[in-house]
Amino acid sequence: MPTIRVTGLHVRHRKTVALDALDLDFGPGVHGLLGPNGAGKTSLIRVLATVAEPSGGRVEILGENTGEQRRRGTVRRQLGYLPQEFGYYPGFTVREFVAYVAWLKEMRTADAPAAVERAVGRVGLADRIDTKVRTLSGGMVRRVGIAQAIVNDPRVLLFDEPTAGLDPEQRVEFRELLRELGASATVIVSTHLVEDVAAACTEVTLVDAGRVAWRGTPGSLAALGESAGAAGSAGDNAIERGYTAALRAHRDSGRPQTLEGTAR
Amino acid sequence: MTGWHTSDDLVTRYTDGSLPEPDAWSLEKHLESCGDCAARVSQAVRETAAGVTLAEVREAVLGAAPTTSPASASASLSRSQSRSRRRLPFPSVGSRTARVLWAAGPAVRGAWLPAVLLVAFGAVALAYGADFDAARPLLLAVAPVVPVVGVALSYGAHADPLHEITAATPSAGLRLMLTRTAAVLAVSLPLLTLAGLLLPASGAPAAAAWLLPGLTLTLASLALAGYTGFRTATAVTGGGWLCAVLAPALTARGGLTARLADQLSAYLDGAPAQGAWAAAAVLCAALLATRRRAYDRLERR
């Protein structure tokens, strides 16, 4: 049973088409969203986060149509969203920032304090919880962003470039957290780092020029890379070669390709 | 509490990993509440190979975090420990005042509040410090714009650094916008009216005469924002008011103070003027109510 169902999604920014007749299903697990810059990854995440309005199509999250205002609140209560860029109020500490988002998410006052500490602990900032956000490094601010996203134990999590600014060790820890979250929630991670996908994702969706170029498991993308290696696809490892091979095949054919039985 | 405790056999099988998982879970559950059994199991685990590794990990973690307190060191040792960690007192979330301040949003926390104070105290200081007789008319001319500016700084992608995160929460939309507007009005209405009362009249309308226009302009800004966004809406209403008041006063002949006072009297004095403002306020409120859905996803990029 998919938790997110996207049908005929169309998103336009002024005159350029960001997403074009997109059909996608996502179930529980960690889904990697790969693609070149400007492919439409952020547009898709923002529509799923109910922040941006699609110009056409239908988005159903947890069985609710997000096009209906009354249903949107129900969805938003079970949503976690880490934008690519976000700001914070200068005076806020980590605890206040995450607690403020917990308040915005209409969490019960009695549950919020413990949930805030738990979320901050899960991103490894327990010892900085009473530090001002503005004094933290870029990587730490991103982890605060991850903490606010997971504070309400959401059933749907949307991370836009979550590993940007994290050092290699923090990325490894974050992937561990992703796997943990993916055990119960539907987690969608947009990234341009192929190794994130290989390590943490159960499924990969390749987006190119507003369309789905390829879908499958990281394993099958690597397998595609192995077979494409002989054909001279660029990339330093199998999954990178798979990425370039899938993109090239998609651009050559002009039609979406799906490996049967791999998409959930 | 039952009298049941873990047997030596159970402890041995738990430490060497041969205990079936469901039994291990129930044992762990018991350990959470029974200190004696927990101590026995810890002792047994410490004597195994895992105990050595655990000690090493513990040392490495404590070594890597020299400045942290014991509580945070244990938190980074294991997530499950941090979960069961004693909850710290948490005054900033629970208290009602903090929540109200949070609701108030960016304007009341940011540069707007000092600006309001500056207008209020500046007017009083001008009147009494510099014997400036146009203080009351000037204050009345500026006052309706103050809450409008507050609204402009309260909501939307341009004003709220948290907007992208806020927009994905159930609080987003008309309700949060109205909460923040209410905070802006709660600060500016009493403060500026009080300042006006302290000033010499200089032929200008009463100090409270701006309240209804101020409210109306604020509501009009909100209503217009549903079509154009907050920046344009507040520029139109606030700028429109200032032009309507200042332009005739500046172009006409005679003393500036008198002209300004006359102009303000025309807009603010008397039942018909105030009635018109009230009618406009009701109209804007009605428009807001019917178009409440427009505020849910206001900013499109």
PDB file of N, CA, C and O in Angstrom, chain A residues 14 46 51-52 81 83 85-89, chain B residues 106 151-168 172-173 176-177 180 225 228-232 295-301:
ATOM      1  N   ARG A  14       6.830  29.926 -13.563  1.00  0.00           N
ATOM      2  CA  ARG A  14       6.643  30.925 -14.608  1.00  0.00           C
ATOM      3  C   ARG A  14       6.458  30.220 -15.947  1.00  0.00           C
ATOM      4  O   ARG A  14       5.463  29.565 -16.154  1.00  0.00           O
ATOM      5  N   ARG A  46       8.977  19.945  -2.775  1.00  0.00           N
ATOM      6  CA  ARG A  46       8.165  21.055  -2.263  1.00  0.00           C
ATOM      7  C   ARG A  46       6.674  20.821  -2.486  1.00  0.00           C
ATOM      8  O   ARG A  46       5.849  21.225  -1.669  1.00  0.00           O
ATOM      9  N   VAL A  51       4.023  22.663   0.242  1.00  0.00           N
ATOM     10  CA  VAL A  51       4.448  24.060   0.263  1.00  0.00           C
ATOM     11  C   VAL A  51       4.172  24.724  -1.088  1.00  0.00           C
ATOM     12  O   VAL A  51       3.668  25.835  -1.158  1.00  0.00           O
ATOM     13  N   ALA A  52       4.521  24.011  -2.157  1.00  0.00           N
ATOM     14  CA  ALA A  52       4.283  24.547  -3.491  1.00  0.00           C
ATOM     15  C   ALA A  52       3.003  23.945  -4.060  1.00  0.00           C
ATOM     16  O   ALA A  52       2.626  22.821  -3.729  1.00  0.00           O
ATOM     17  N   TYR A  81       9.735  17.901   7.078  1.00  0.00           N
ATOM     18  CA  TYR A  81      10.290  18.479   5.855  1.00  0.00           C
ATOM     19  C   TYR A  81      11.566  19.242   6.178  1.00  0.00           C
ATOM     20  O   TYR A  81      11.567  20.152   7.003  1.00  0.00           O
ATOM     21  N   PRO A  83      13.937  21.621   4.228  1.00  0.00           N
ATOM     22  CA  PRO A  83      14.157  22.323   2.960  1.00  0.00           C
ATOM     23  C   PRO A  83      15.652  22.392   2.649  1.00  0.00           C
ATOM     24  O   PRO A  83      16.485  22.233   3.538  1.00  0.00           O
ATOM     25  N   GLU A  85      17.233  25.040   1.816  1.00  0.00           N
ATOM     26  CA  GLU A  85      17.708  26.192   2.564  1.00  0.00           C
ATOM     27  C   GLU A  85      16.648  26.613   3.547  1.00  0.00           C
ATOM     28  O   GLU A  85      15.467  26.637   3.215  1.00  0.00           O
ATOM     29  N   PHE A  86      17.064  26.921   4.753  1.00  0.00           N
ATOM     30  CA  PHE A  86      16.099  27.432   5.721  1.00  0.00           C
ATOM     31  C   PHE A  86      16.799  28.408   6.657  1.00  0.00           C
ATOM     32  O   PHE A  86      18.011  28.357   6.851  1.00  0.00           O
ATOM     33  N   GLY A  87      16.030  29.308   7.226  1.00  0.00           N
ATOM     34  CA  GLY A  87      16.585  30.266   8.168  1.00  0.00           C
ATOM     35  C   GLY A  87      16.144  29.932   9.576  1.00  0.00           C
ATOM     36  O   GLY A  87      15.443  28.946   9.807  1.00  0.00           O
ATOM     37  N   TYR A  88      16.555  30.764  10.511  1.00  0.00           N
ATOM     38  CA  TYR A  88      16.141  30.579  11.899  1.00  0.00           C
ATOM     39  C   TYR A  88      16.147  31.946  12.561  1.00  0.00           C
ATOM     40  O   TYR A  88      16.769  32.885  12.064  1.00  0.00           O
ATOM     41  N   TYR A  89      15.426  32.049  13.686  1.00  0.00           N
ATOM     42  CA  TYR A  89      15.433  33.308  14.407  1.00  0.00           C
ATOM     43  C   TYR A  89      16.749  33.415  15.164  1.00  0.00           C
ATOM     44  O   TYR A  89      17.135  32.489  15.872  1.00  0.00           O
TER      45      TYR A  89
ATOM     46  N   PRO B 106       7.927  36.873  13.833  1.00  0.00           N
ATOM     47  CA  PRO B 106       9.144  37.636  13.551  1.00  0.00           C
ATOM     48  C   PRO B 106       9.046  39.130  13.857  1.00  0.00           C
ATOM     49  O   PRO B 106       9.998  39.711  14.359  1.00  0.00           O
ATOM     50  N   VAL B 151       2.670  43.885  10.054  1.00  0.00           N
ATOM     51  CA  VAL B 151       2.113  42.760   9.293  1.00  0.00           C
ATOM     52  C   VAL B 151       3.063  42.360   8.162  1.00  0.00           C
ATOM     53  O   VAL B 151       3.313  41.186   7.926  1.00  0.00           O
ATOM     54  N   ALA B 152       3.624  43.371   7.498  1.00  0.00           N
ATOM     55  CA  ALA B 152       4.543  43.073   6.390  1.00  0.00           C
ATOM     56  C   ALA B 152       5.739  42.273   6.865  1.00  0.00           C
ATOM     57  O   ALA B 152       6.275  41.431   6.138  1.00  0.00           O
ATOM     58  N   LEU B 153       6.147  42.524   8.126  1.00  0.00           N
ATOM     59  CA  LEU B 153       7.328  41.839   8.650  1.00  0.00           C
ATOM     60  C   LEU B 153       6.983  40.532   9.358  1.00  0.00           C
ATOM     61  O   LEU B 153       7.851  39.879   9.911  1.00  0.00           O
ATOM     62  N   SER B 154       5.707  40.148   9.342  1.00  0.00           N
ATOM     63  CA  SER B 154       5.284  39.019  10.163  1.00  0.00           C
ATOM     64  C   SER B 154       5.174  37.702   9.421  1.00  0.00           C
ATOM     65  O   SER B 154       5.365  36.645   9.997  1.00  0.00           O
ATOM     66  N   TYR B 155       4.851  37.740   8.175  1.00  0.00           N
ATOM     67  CA  TYR B 155       4.483  36.492   7.525  1.00  0.00           C
ATOM     68  C   TYR B 155       4.931  36.484   6.083  1.00  0.00           C
ATOM     69  O   TYR B 155       5.056  37.534   5.458  1.00  0.00           O
ATOM     70  N   GLY B 156       5.212  35.321   5.581  1.00  0.00           N
ATOM     71  CA  GLY B 156       5.585  35.194   4.177  1.00  0.00           C
ATOM     72  C   GLY B 156       7.064  34.957   3.992  1.00  0.00           C
ATOM     73  O   GLY B 156       7.879  35.171   4.888  1.00  0.00           O
ATOM     74  N   ALA B 157       7.418  34.518   2.787  1.00  0.00           N
ATOM     75  CA  ALA B 157       8.788  34.108   2.486  1.00  0.00           C
ATOM     76  C   ALA B 157       9.784  35.252   2.634  1.00  0.00           C
ATOM     77  O   ALA B 157      10.940  35.036   2.973  1.00  0.00           O
ATOM     78  N   HIS B 158       9.329  36.499   2.411  1.00  0.00           N
ATOM     79  CA  HIS B 158      10.267  37.609   2.440  1.00  0.00           C
ATOM     80  C   HIS B 158      10.575  38.058   3.858  1.00  0.00           C
ATOM     81  O   HIS B 158      11.604  38.651   4.124  1.00  0.00           O
ATOM     82  N   ALA B 159       9.625  37.802   4.778  1.00  0.00           N
ATOM     83  CA  ALA B 159       9.781  38.344   6.118  1.00  0.00           C
ATOM     84  C   ALA B 159      10.210  37.301   7.140  1.00  0.00           C
ATOM     85  O   ALA B 159      10.955  37.593   8.057  1.00  0.00           O
ATOM     86  N   ASP B 160       9.740  36.083   7.007  1.00  0.00           N
ATOM     87  CA  ASP B 160       9.947  35.067   8.033  1.00  0.00           C
ATOM     88  C   ASP B 160      11.049  34.108   7.594  1.00  0.00           C
ATOM     89  O   ASP B 160      10.874  33.372   6.623  1.00  0.00           O
ATOM     90  N   PRO B 161      12.184  34.103   8.290  1.00  0.00           N
ATOM     91  CA  PRO B 161      13.268  33.198   7.870  1.00  0.00           C
ATOM     92  C   PRO B 161      12.869  31.731   7.952  1.00  0.00           C
ATOM     93  O   PRO B 161      13.444  30.886   7.277  1.00  0.00           O
ATOM     94  N   LEU B 162      11.869  31.454   8.774  1.00  0.00           N
ATOM     95  CA  LEU B 162      11.430  30.069   8.950  1.00  0.00           C
ATOM     96  C   LEU B 162      10.308  29.691   7.987  1.00  0.00           C
ATOM     97  O   LEU B 162       9.745  28.605   8.092  1.00  0.00           O
ATOM     98  N   HIS B 163       9.980  30.588   7.046  1.00  0.00           N
ATOM     99  CA  HIS B 163       8.754  30.399   6.286  1.00  0.00           C
ATOM    100  C   HIS B 163       8.665  29.050   5.578  1.00  0.00           C
ATOM    101  O   HIS B 163       7.628  28.397   5.575  1.00  0.00           O
ATOM    102  N   GLU B 164       9.764  28.626   4.963  1.00  0.00           N
ATOM    103  CA  GLU B 164       9.735  27.375   4.193  1.00  0.00           C
ATOM    104  C   GLU B 164       9.359  26.192   5.093  1.00  0.00           C
ATOM    105  O   GLU B 164       8.616  25.303   4.678  1.00  0.00           O
ATOM    106  N   ILE B 165       9.862  26.205   6.333  1.00  0.00           N
ATOM    107  CA  ILE B 165       9.523  25.133   7.278  1.00  0.00           C
ATOM    108  C   ILE B 165       8.097  25.334   7.789  1.00  0.00           C
ATOM    109  O   ILE B 165       7.298  24.397   7.834  1.00  0.00           O
ATOM    110  N   THR B 166       7.769  26.571   8.128  1.00  0.00           N
ATOM    111  CA  THR B 166       6.438  26.887   8.640  1.00  0.00           C
ATOM    112  C   THR B 166       5.344  26.477   7.660  1.00  0.00           C
ATOM    113  O   THR B 166       4.317  25.934   8.053  1.00  0.00           O
ATOM    114  N   ALA B 167       5.599  26.714   6.368  1.00  0.00           N
ATOM    115  CA  ALA B 167       4.573  26.488   5.349  1.00  0.00           C
ATOM    116  C   ALA B 167       4.168  25.023   5.260  1.00  0.00           C
ATOM    117  O   ALA B 167       3.083  24.711   4.764  1.00  0.00           O
ATOM    118  N   ALA B 168       5.005  24.106   5.739  1.00  0.00           N
ATOM    119  CA  ALA B 168       4.671  22.685   5.666  1.00  0.00           C
ATOM    120  C   ALA B 168       4.018  22.182   6.952  1.00  0.00           C
ATOM    121  O   ALA B 168       3.807  20.994   7.116  1.00  0.00           O
ATOM    122  N   ALA B 172       0.328  26.704   9.395  1.00  0.00           N
ATOM    123  CA  ALA B 172       0.497  27.675   8.324  1.00  0.00           C
ATOM    124  C   ALA B 172      -0.851  28.165   7.812  1.00  0.00           C
ATOM    125  O   ALA B 172      -1.861  27.498   7.981  1.00  0.00           O
ATOM    126  N   GLY B 173      -0.832  29.353   7.202  1.00  0.00           N
ATOM    127  CA  GLY B 173      -2.054  29.864   6.604  1.00  0.00           C
ATOM    128  C   GLY B 173      -2.703  30.942   7.442  1.00  0.00           C
ATOM    129  O   GLY B 173      -2.039  31.603   8.253  1.00  0.00           O
ATOM    130  N   LEU B 176      -2.158  31.317  11.521  1.00  0.00           N
ATOM    131  CA  LEU B 176      -0.876  31.842  12.003  1.00  0.00           C
ATOM    132  C   LEU B 176      -0.737  33.313  11.638  1.00  0.00           C
ATOM    133  O   LEU B 176      -0.249  34.130  12.420  1.00  0.00           O
ATOM    134  N   MET B 177      -1.225  33.658  10.447  1.00  0.00           N
ATOM    135  CA  MET B 177      -1.167  35.041   9.992  1.00  0.00           C
ATOM    136  C   MET B 177      -1.972  35.941  10.935  1.00  0.00           C
ATOM    137  O   MET B 177      -1.505  37.006  11.342  1.00  0.00           O
ATOM    138  N   ARG B 180      -0.286  36.325  14.397  1.00  0.00           N
ATOM    139  CA  ARG B 180       0.828  37.275  14.375  1.00  0.00           C
ATOM    140  C   ARG B 180       0.333  38.706  14.227  1.00  0.00           C
ATOM    141  O   ARG B 180       0.882  39.624  14.823  1.00  0.00           O
ATOM    142  N   ALA B 225      -3.326  40.931   0.526  1.00  0.00           N
ATOM    143  CA  ALA B 225      -2.203  39.988   0.451  1.00  0.00           C
ATOM    144  C   ALA B 225      -2.631  38.653  -0.151  1.00  0.00           C
ATOM    145  O   ALA B 225      -1.816  37.956  -0.768  1.00  0.00           O
ATOM    146  N   THR B 228      -2.035  39.555  -3.809  1.00  0.00           N
ATOM    147  CA  THR B 228      -0.763  40.080  -4.322  1.00  0.00           C
ATOM    148  C   THR B 228       0.456  39.662  -3.506  1.00  0.00           C
ATOM    149  O   THR B 228       1.571  39.923  -3.915  1.00  0.00           O
ATOM    150  N   GLY B 229       0.262  39.048  -2.340  1.00  0.00           N
ATOM    151  CA  GLY B 229       1.388  38.804  -1.445  1.00  0.00           C
ATOM    152  C   GLY B 229       1.559  39.980  -0.496  1.00  0.00           C
ATOM    153  O   GLY B 229       1.049  41.073  -0.745  1.00  0.00           O
ATOM    154  N   PHE B 230       2.284  39.743   0.594  1.00  0.00           N
ATOM    155  CA  PHE B 230       2.330  40.728   1.673  1.00  0.00           C
ATOM    156  C   PHE B 230       3.094  41.992   1.314  1.00  0.00           C
ATOM    157  O   PHE B 230       2.729  43.080   1.729  1.00  0.00           O
ATOM    158  N   ARG B 231       4.180  41.841   0.567  1.00  0.00           N
ATOM    159  CA  ARG B 231       5.004  43.014   0.283  1.00  0.00           C
ATOM    160  C   ARG B 231       4.219  44.058  -0.492  1.00  0.00           C
ATOM    161  O   ARG B 231       4.160  45.225  -0.123  1.00  0.00           O
ATOM    162  N   THR B 232       3.608  43.626  -1.576  1.00  0.00           N
ATOM    163  CA  THR B 232       2.838  44.552  -2.404  1.00  0.00           C
ATOM    164  C   THR B 232       1.652  45.100  -1.633  1.00  0.00           C
ATOM    165  O   THR B 232       1.383  46.319  -1.663  1.00  0.00           O
ATOM    166  N   TYR B 295      -4.679  31.780   1.726  1.00  0.00           N
ATOM    167  CA  TYR B 295      -3.503  32.030   2.558  1.00  0.00           C
ATOM    168  C   TYR B 295      -2.729  30.758   2.870  1.00  0.00           C
ATOM    169  O   TYR B 295      -1.665  30.800   3.468  1.00  0.00           O
ATOM    170  N   ASP B 296      -3.287  29.631   2.475  1.00  0.00           N
ATOM    171  CA  ASP B 296      -2.654  28.368   2.808  1.00  0.00           C
ATOM    172  C   ASP B 296      -1.345  28.177   2.056  1.00  0.00           C
ATOM    173  O   ASP B 296      -0.377  27.662   2.573  1.00  0.00           O
ATOM    174  N   ARG B 297      -1.362  28.555   0.808  1.00  0.00           N
ATOM    175  CA  ARG B 297      -0.131  28.428   0.018  1.00  0.00           C
ATOM    176  C   ARG B 297       0.098  29.724  -0.723  1.00  0.00           C
ATOM    177  O   ARG B 297      -0.082  29.822  -1.928  1.00  0.00           O
ATOM    178  N   LEU B 298       0.506  30.718   0.058  1.00  0.00           N
ATOM    179  CA  LEU B 298       0.532  32.064  -0.468  1.00  0.00           C
ATOM    180  C   LEU B 298       1.718  32.301  -1.394  1.00  0.00           C
ATOM    181  O   LEU B 298       1.590  32.869  -2.460  1.00  0.00           O
ATOM    182  N   GLU B 299       2.876  31.829  -0.932  1.00  0.00           N
ATOM    183  CA  GLU B 299       4.090  32.155  -1.669  1.00  0.00           C
ATOM    184  C   GLU B 299       4.381  31.057  -2.680  1.00  0.00           C
ATOM    185  O   GLU B 299       4.573  29.914  -2.342  1.00  0.00           O
ATOM    186  N   ARG B 300       4.426  31.439  -3.899  1.00  0.00           N
ATOM    187  CA  ARG B 300       4.851  30.481  -4.923  1.00  0.00           C
ATOM    188  C   ARG B 300       6.136  30.976  -5.528  1.00  0.00           C
ATOM    189  O   ARG B 300       6.273  32.156  -5.804  1.00  0.00           O
ATOM    190  N   ARG B 301       7.051  30.062  -5.696  1.00  0.00           N
ATOM    191  CA  ARG B 301       8.314  30.481  -6.274  1.00  0.00           C
ATOM    192  C   ARG B 301       8.380  30.099  -7.728  1.00  0.00           C
ATOM    193  O   ARG B 301       7.780  29.144  -8.156  1.00  0.00           O
TER     194      ARG B 301
END
